[in-house]
Tab-separated table of C-alpha atoms in Angstrom:
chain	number	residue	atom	x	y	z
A	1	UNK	CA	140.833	186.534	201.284
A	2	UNK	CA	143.714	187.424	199.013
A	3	UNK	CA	144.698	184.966	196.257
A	4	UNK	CA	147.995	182.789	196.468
A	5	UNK	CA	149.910	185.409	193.492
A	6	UNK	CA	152.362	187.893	193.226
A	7	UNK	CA	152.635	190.420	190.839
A	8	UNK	CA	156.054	191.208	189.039
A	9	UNK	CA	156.381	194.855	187.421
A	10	UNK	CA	159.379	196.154	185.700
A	11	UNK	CA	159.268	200.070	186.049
A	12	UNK	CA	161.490	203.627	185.092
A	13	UNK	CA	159.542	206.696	186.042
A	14	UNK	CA	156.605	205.343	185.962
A	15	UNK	CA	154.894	207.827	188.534
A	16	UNK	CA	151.728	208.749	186.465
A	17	UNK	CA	150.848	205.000	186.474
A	18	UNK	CA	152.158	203.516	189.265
A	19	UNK	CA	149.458	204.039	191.683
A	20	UNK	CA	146.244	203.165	189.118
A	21	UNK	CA	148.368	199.319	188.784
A	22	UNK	CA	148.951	198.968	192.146
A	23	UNK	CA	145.473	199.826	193.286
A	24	UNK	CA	143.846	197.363	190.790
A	25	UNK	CA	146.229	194.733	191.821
A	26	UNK	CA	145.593	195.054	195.766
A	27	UNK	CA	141.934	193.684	195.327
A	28	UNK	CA	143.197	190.214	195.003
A	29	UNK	CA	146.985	190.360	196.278
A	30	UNK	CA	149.699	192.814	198.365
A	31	UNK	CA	152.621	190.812	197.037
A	32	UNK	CA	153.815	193.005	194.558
A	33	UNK	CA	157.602	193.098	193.655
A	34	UNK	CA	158.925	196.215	191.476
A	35	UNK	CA	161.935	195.849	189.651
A	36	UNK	CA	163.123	199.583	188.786
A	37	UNK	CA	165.796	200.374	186.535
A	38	UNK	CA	166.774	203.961	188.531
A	39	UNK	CA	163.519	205.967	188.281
A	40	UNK	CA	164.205	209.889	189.154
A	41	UNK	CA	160.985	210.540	189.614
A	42	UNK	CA	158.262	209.506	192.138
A	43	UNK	CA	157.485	206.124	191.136
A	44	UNK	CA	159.353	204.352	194.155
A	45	UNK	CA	158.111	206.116	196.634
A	46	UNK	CA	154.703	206.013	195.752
A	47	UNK	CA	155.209	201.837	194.705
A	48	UNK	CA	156.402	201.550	198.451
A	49	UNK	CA	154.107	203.714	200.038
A	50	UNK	CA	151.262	200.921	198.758
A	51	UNK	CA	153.478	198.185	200.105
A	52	UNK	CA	155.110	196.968	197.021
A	53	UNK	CA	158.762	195.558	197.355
A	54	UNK	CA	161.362	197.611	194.837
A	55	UNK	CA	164.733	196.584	194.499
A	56	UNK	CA	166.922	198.175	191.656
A	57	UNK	CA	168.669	196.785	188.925
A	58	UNK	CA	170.625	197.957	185.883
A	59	UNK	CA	168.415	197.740	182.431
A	60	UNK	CA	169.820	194.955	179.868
A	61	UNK	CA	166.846	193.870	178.228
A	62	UNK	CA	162.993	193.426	179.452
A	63	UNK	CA	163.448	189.846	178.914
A	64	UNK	CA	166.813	189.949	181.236
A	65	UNK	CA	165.104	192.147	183.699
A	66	UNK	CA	162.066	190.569	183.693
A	67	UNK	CA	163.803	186.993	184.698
A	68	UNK	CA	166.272	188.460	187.451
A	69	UNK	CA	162.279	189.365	188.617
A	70	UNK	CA	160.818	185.887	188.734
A	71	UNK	CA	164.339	184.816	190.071
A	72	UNK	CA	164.358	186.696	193.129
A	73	UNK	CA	161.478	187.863	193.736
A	74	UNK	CA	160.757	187.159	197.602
A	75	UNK	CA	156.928	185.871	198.008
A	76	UNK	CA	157.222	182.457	197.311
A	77	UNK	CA	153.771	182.140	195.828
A	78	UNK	CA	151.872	179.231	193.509
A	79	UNK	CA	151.354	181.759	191.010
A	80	UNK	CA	152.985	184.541	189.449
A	81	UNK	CA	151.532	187.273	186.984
A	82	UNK	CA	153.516	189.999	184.876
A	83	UNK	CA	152.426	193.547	184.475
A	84	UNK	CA	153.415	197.229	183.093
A	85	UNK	CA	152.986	199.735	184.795
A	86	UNK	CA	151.142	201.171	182.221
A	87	UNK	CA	148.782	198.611	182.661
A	88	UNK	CA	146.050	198.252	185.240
A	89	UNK	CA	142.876	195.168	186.152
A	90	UNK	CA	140.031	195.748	185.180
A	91	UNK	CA	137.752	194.737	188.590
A	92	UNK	CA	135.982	191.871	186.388
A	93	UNK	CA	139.262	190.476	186.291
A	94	UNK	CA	140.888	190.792	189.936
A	95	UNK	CA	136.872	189.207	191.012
A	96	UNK	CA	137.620	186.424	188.883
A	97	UNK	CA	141.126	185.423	189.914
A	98	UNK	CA	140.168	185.715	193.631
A	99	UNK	CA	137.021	183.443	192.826
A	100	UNK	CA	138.445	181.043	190.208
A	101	UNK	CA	142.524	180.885	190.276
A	102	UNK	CA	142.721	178.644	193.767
A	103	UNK	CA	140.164	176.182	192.470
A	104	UNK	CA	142.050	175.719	188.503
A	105	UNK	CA	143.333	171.424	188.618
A	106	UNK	CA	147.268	170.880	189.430
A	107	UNK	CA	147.660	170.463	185.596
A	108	UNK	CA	146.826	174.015	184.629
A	109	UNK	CA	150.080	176.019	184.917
A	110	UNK	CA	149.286	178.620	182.738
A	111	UNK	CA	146.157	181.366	182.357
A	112	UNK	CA	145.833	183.439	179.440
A	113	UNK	CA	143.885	187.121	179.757
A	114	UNK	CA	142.391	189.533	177.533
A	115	UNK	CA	144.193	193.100	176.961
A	116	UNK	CA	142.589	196.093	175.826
A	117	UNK	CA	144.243	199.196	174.254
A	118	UNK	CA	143.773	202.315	175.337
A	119	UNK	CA	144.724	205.465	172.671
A	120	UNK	CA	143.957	208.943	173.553
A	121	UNK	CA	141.488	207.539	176.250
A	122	UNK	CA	139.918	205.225	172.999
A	123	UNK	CA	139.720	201.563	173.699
A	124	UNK	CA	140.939	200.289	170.055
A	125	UNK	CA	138.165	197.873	169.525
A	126	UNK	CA	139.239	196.836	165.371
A	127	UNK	CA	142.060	196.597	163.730
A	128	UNK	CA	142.819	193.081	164.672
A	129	UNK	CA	143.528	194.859	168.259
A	130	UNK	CA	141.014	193.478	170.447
A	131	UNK	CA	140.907	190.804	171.801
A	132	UNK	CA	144.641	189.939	172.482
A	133	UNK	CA	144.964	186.971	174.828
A	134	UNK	CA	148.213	187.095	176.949
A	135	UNK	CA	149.460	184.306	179.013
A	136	UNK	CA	149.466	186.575	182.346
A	137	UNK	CA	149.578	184.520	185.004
A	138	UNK	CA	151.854	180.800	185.535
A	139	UNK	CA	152.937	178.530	187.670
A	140	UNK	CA	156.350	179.924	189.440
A	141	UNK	CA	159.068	177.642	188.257
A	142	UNK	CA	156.892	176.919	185.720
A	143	UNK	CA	157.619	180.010	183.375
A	144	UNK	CA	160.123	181.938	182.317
A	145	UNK	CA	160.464	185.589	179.737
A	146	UNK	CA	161.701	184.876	176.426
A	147	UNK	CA	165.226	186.656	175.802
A	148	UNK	CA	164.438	188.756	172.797
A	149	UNK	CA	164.768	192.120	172.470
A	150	UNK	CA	161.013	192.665	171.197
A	151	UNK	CA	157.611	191.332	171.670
A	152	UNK	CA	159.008	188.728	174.690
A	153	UNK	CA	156.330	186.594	176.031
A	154	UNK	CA	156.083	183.745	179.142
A	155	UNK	CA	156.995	180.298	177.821
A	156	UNK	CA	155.581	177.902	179.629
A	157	UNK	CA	158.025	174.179	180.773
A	158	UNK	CA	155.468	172.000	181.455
A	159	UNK	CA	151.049	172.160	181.861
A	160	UNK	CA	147.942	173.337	180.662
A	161	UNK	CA	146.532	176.600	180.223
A	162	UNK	CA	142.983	178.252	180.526
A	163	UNK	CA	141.460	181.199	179.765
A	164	UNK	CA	140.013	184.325	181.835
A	165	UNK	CA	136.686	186.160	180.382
A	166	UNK	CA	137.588	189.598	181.849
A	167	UNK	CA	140.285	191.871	180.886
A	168	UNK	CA	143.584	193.796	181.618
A	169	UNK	CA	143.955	197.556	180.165
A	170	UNK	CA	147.015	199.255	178.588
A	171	UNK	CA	146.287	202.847	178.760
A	172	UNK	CA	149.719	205.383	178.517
A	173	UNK	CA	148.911	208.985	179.909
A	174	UNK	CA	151.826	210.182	178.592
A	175	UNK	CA	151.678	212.241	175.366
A	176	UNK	CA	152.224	211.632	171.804
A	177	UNK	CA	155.831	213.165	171.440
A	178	UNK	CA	156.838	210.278	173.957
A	179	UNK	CA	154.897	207.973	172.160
A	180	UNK	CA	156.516	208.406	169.490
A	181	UNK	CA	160.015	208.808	171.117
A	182	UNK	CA	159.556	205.344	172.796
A	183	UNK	CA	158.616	203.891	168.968
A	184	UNK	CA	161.652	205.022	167.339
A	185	UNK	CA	163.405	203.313	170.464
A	186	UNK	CA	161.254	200.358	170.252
A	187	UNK	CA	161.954	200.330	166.092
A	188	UNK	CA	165.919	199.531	167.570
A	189	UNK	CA	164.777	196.091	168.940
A	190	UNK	CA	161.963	195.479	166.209
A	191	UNK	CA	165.507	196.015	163.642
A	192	UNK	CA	167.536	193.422	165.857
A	193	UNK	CA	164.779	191.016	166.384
A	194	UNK	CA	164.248	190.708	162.618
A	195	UNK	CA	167.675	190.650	161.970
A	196	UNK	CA	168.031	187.174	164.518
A	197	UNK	CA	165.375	185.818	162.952
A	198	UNK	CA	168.010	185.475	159.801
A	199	UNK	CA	171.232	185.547	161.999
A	200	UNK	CA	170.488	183.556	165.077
A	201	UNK	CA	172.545	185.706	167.033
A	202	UNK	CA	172.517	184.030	170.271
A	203	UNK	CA	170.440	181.036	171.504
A	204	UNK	CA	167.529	181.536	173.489
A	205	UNK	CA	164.674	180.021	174.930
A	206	UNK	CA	161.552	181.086	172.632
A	207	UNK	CA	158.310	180.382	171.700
A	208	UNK	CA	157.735	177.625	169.246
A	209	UNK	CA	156.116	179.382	165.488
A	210	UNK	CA	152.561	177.781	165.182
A	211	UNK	CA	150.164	179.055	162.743
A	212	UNK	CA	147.497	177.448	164.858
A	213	UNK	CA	148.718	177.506	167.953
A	214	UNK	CA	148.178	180.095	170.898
A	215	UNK	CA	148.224	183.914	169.954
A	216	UNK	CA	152.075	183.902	170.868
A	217	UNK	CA	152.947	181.413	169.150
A	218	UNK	CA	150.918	182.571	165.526
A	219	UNK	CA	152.326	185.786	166.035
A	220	UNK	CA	156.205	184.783	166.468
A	221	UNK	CA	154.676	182.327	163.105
A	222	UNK	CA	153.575	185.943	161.129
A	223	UNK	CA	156.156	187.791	162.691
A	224	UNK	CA	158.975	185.123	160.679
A	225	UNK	CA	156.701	185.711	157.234
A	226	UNK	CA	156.365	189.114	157.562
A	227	UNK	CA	160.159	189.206	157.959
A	228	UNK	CA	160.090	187.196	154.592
A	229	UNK	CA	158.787	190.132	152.726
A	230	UNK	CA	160.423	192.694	150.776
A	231	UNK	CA	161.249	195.665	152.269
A	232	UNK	CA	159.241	198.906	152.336
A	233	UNK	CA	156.039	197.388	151.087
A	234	UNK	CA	154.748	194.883	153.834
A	235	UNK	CA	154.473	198.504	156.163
A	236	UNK	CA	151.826	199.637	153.629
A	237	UNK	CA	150.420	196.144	153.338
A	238	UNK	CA	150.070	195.592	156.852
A	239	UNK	CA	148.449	198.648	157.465
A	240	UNK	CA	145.900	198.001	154.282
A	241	UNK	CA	144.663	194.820	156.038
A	242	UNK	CA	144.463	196.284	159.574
A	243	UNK	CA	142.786	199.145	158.382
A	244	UNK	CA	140.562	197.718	155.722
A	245	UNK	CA	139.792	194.275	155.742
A	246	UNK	CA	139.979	194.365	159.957
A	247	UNK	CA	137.920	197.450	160.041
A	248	UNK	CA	140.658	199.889	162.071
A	249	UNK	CA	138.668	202.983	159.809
A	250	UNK	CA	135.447	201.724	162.491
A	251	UNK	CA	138.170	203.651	165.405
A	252	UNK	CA	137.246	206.388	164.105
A	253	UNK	CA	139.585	209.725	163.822
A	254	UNK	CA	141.625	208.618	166.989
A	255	UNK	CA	141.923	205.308	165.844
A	256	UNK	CA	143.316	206.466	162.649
A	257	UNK	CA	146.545	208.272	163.917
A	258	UNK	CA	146.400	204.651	166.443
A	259	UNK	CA	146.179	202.705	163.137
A	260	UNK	CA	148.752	204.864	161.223
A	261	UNK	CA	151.130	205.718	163.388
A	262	UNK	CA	151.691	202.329	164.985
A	263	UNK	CA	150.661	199.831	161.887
A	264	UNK	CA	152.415	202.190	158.859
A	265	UNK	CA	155.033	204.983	160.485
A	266	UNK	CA	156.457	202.549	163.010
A	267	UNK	CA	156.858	199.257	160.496
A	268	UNK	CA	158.555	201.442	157.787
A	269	UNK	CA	160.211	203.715	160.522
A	270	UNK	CA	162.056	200.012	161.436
A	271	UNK	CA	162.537	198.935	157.465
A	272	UNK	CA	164.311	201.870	157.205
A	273	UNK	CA	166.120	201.523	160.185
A	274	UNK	CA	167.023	197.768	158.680
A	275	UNK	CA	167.811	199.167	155.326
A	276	UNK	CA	170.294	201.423	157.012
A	277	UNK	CA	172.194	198.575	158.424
A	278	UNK	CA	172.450	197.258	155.020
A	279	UNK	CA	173.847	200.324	153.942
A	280	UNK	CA	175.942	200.944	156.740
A	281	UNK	CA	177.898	197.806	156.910
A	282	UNK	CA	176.241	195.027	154.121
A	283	UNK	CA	175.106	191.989	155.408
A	284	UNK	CA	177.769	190.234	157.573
A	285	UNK	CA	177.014	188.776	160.347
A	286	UNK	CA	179.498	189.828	162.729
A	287	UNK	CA	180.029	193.176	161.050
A	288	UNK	CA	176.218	193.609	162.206
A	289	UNK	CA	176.921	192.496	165.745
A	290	UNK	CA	179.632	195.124	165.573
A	291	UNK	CA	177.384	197.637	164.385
A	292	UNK	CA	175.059	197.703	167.174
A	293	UNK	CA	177.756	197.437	169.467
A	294	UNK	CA	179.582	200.586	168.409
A	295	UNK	CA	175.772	202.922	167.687
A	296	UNK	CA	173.888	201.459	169.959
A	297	UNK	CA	175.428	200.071	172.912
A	298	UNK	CA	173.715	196.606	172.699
A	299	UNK	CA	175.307	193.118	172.620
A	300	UNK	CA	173.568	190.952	169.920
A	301	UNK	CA	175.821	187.749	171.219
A	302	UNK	CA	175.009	187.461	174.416
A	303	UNK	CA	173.333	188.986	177.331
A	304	UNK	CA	174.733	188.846	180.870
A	305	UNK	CA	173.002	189.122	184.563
A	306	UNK	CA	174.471	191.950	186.553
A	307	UNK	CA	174.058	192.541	190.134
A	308	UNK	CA	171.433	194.215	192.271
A	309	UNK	CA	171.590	196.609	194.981
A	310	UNK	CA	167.950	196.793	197.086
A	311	UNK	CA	166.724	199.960	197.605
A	312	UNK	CA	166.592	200.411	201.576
């Protein structure tokens, strides 16, 4: 019997991955809604030809795309669970929702999941990299995607949460030029998340800073101090403590480019990216919105819904 959960995934050519989620997913549910932001490749078909739903809808922001998801997605479910494509269940996991999610009490809303990382077919066990816990699965109406442009996570209204033992796996196929192609893009949003930590730029429902609080909300809390530190040398600091005093060097020689590539090249890759804006136009607020605007494309203001055309 198939647990009472659908399964929202946001995908653009996604065709090398598409078919390893899906099939890890179909243990335990075949309500699976795609929201695809015009893949040219194969990923549709193959998402359909396993029975998923796709519709298509212009890319704003994960967090934007991610919502219009849980807003119209069409199984009307108790629970609803994000994953990338990227991503697939370990069959631990999709055993334990089917035996354990329909029996949780009314006031858990919320269930929390381990993820492992996957780097040149390496699980990255140190580094402060395993175990992440990620609220995966939530109450619909109960949940919605923060809107920031980086590291968004489910915030919850109302309930209690739990966690799973078993785990969820991010393993890319894709090579290390797009890896580090999607970094640079990703060190965009890291720059304009950082920057609205100072700025505010436009009001938003996020998770609340806690030091001691779930893993989201300690790592929006070190997120804001690491944003408090000067500029060029928390990239090398960070990557001493992940490296050192969290034992990354245990990863061995994979886990070093894993370590240095994504805990020093891509934190100084966004300082200088920050410093840049500095440069480029000092530190005035709406001279920065106006910045990104004009390079970038991207509205720092405001974010609006646009419509969607279903794929037939």
């Amino acid at each position: 019997m198939k647990s009472d959960i659908s399964v929202i995934i946001l995908t653009h050519n996604e065709e090398k991955h598409i078919e390893r989620c899906l099939r890890s997913l179909l243990v335990f549910t075949d309500k699976i809604f795609i929201v695809d932001s015009g893949s040219t490749d194969r990923t549709v078909a193959i998402a359909e030809s396993l029975g998923a739903k796709v519709v298509y809808n212009p890319w704003i922001t994960y967090a934007t795309q991610f919502n219009f998801g849980i807003e119209n997605t069409p199984f009307q479910t108790k629970w609803l669970m994000r994953m990338d494509a990227d991503e697939y269940v370990m069959p631990e996991l999709a055993n334990e929702i089917n035996q354990t999610l329909a029996g949780l009490v009314p006031t858990i809303t919320g269930v929390y999941v381990k993820r492992r990382v996957m780097f040149m077919n390496q699980w990255i066990r140190r580094g402060g990299y395993y175990p992440i816990w990620l609220l995966r699965l939530w109450h619909r109406d109960k949940g919605i995607c923060e809107e920031l442009w980086m590291d968004e996570h489910i915030k919850l209204s109302e309930g209690e949460t739990v966690q799973f033992k078993n785990d969820i796996v991010d393993h890319n196929l894709n090579n290390l030029t797009w890896w580090t192609q999607k970094h640079n893009n990703y060190a965009i949003r890291e720059v304009i998340d950082l920057l609205d930590i100072k700025y505010n730029f436009a009001e938003a429902e996020r998770v609340i800073p806690k030091l001691f609080g779930t893993q989201e909300q300690r790592k929006r809390y070190l997120k804001q101090k690491y944003a408090s530190l000067p500029l060029f040398t928390r990239p090398f600091a960070y990557f001493l403590y992940r490296y050192f005093i969290k034992f990354g060097f245990l990863d061995g020689k994979k886990g070093l480019v894993w370590h240095f590539l994504q805990g020093l090249w891509y934190r100084f890759l966004v300082d200088a990216k920050l410093f840049e804006v500095e440069f480029r136009v000092g530190k005035d607020k709406q001279a920065i919105i106006e910045f990104f605007r004009n390079e970038y494309g991207k509205d720092l203001s405001s974010v609006q819904n646009r419509p969607v055309s279903v794929r037939q």
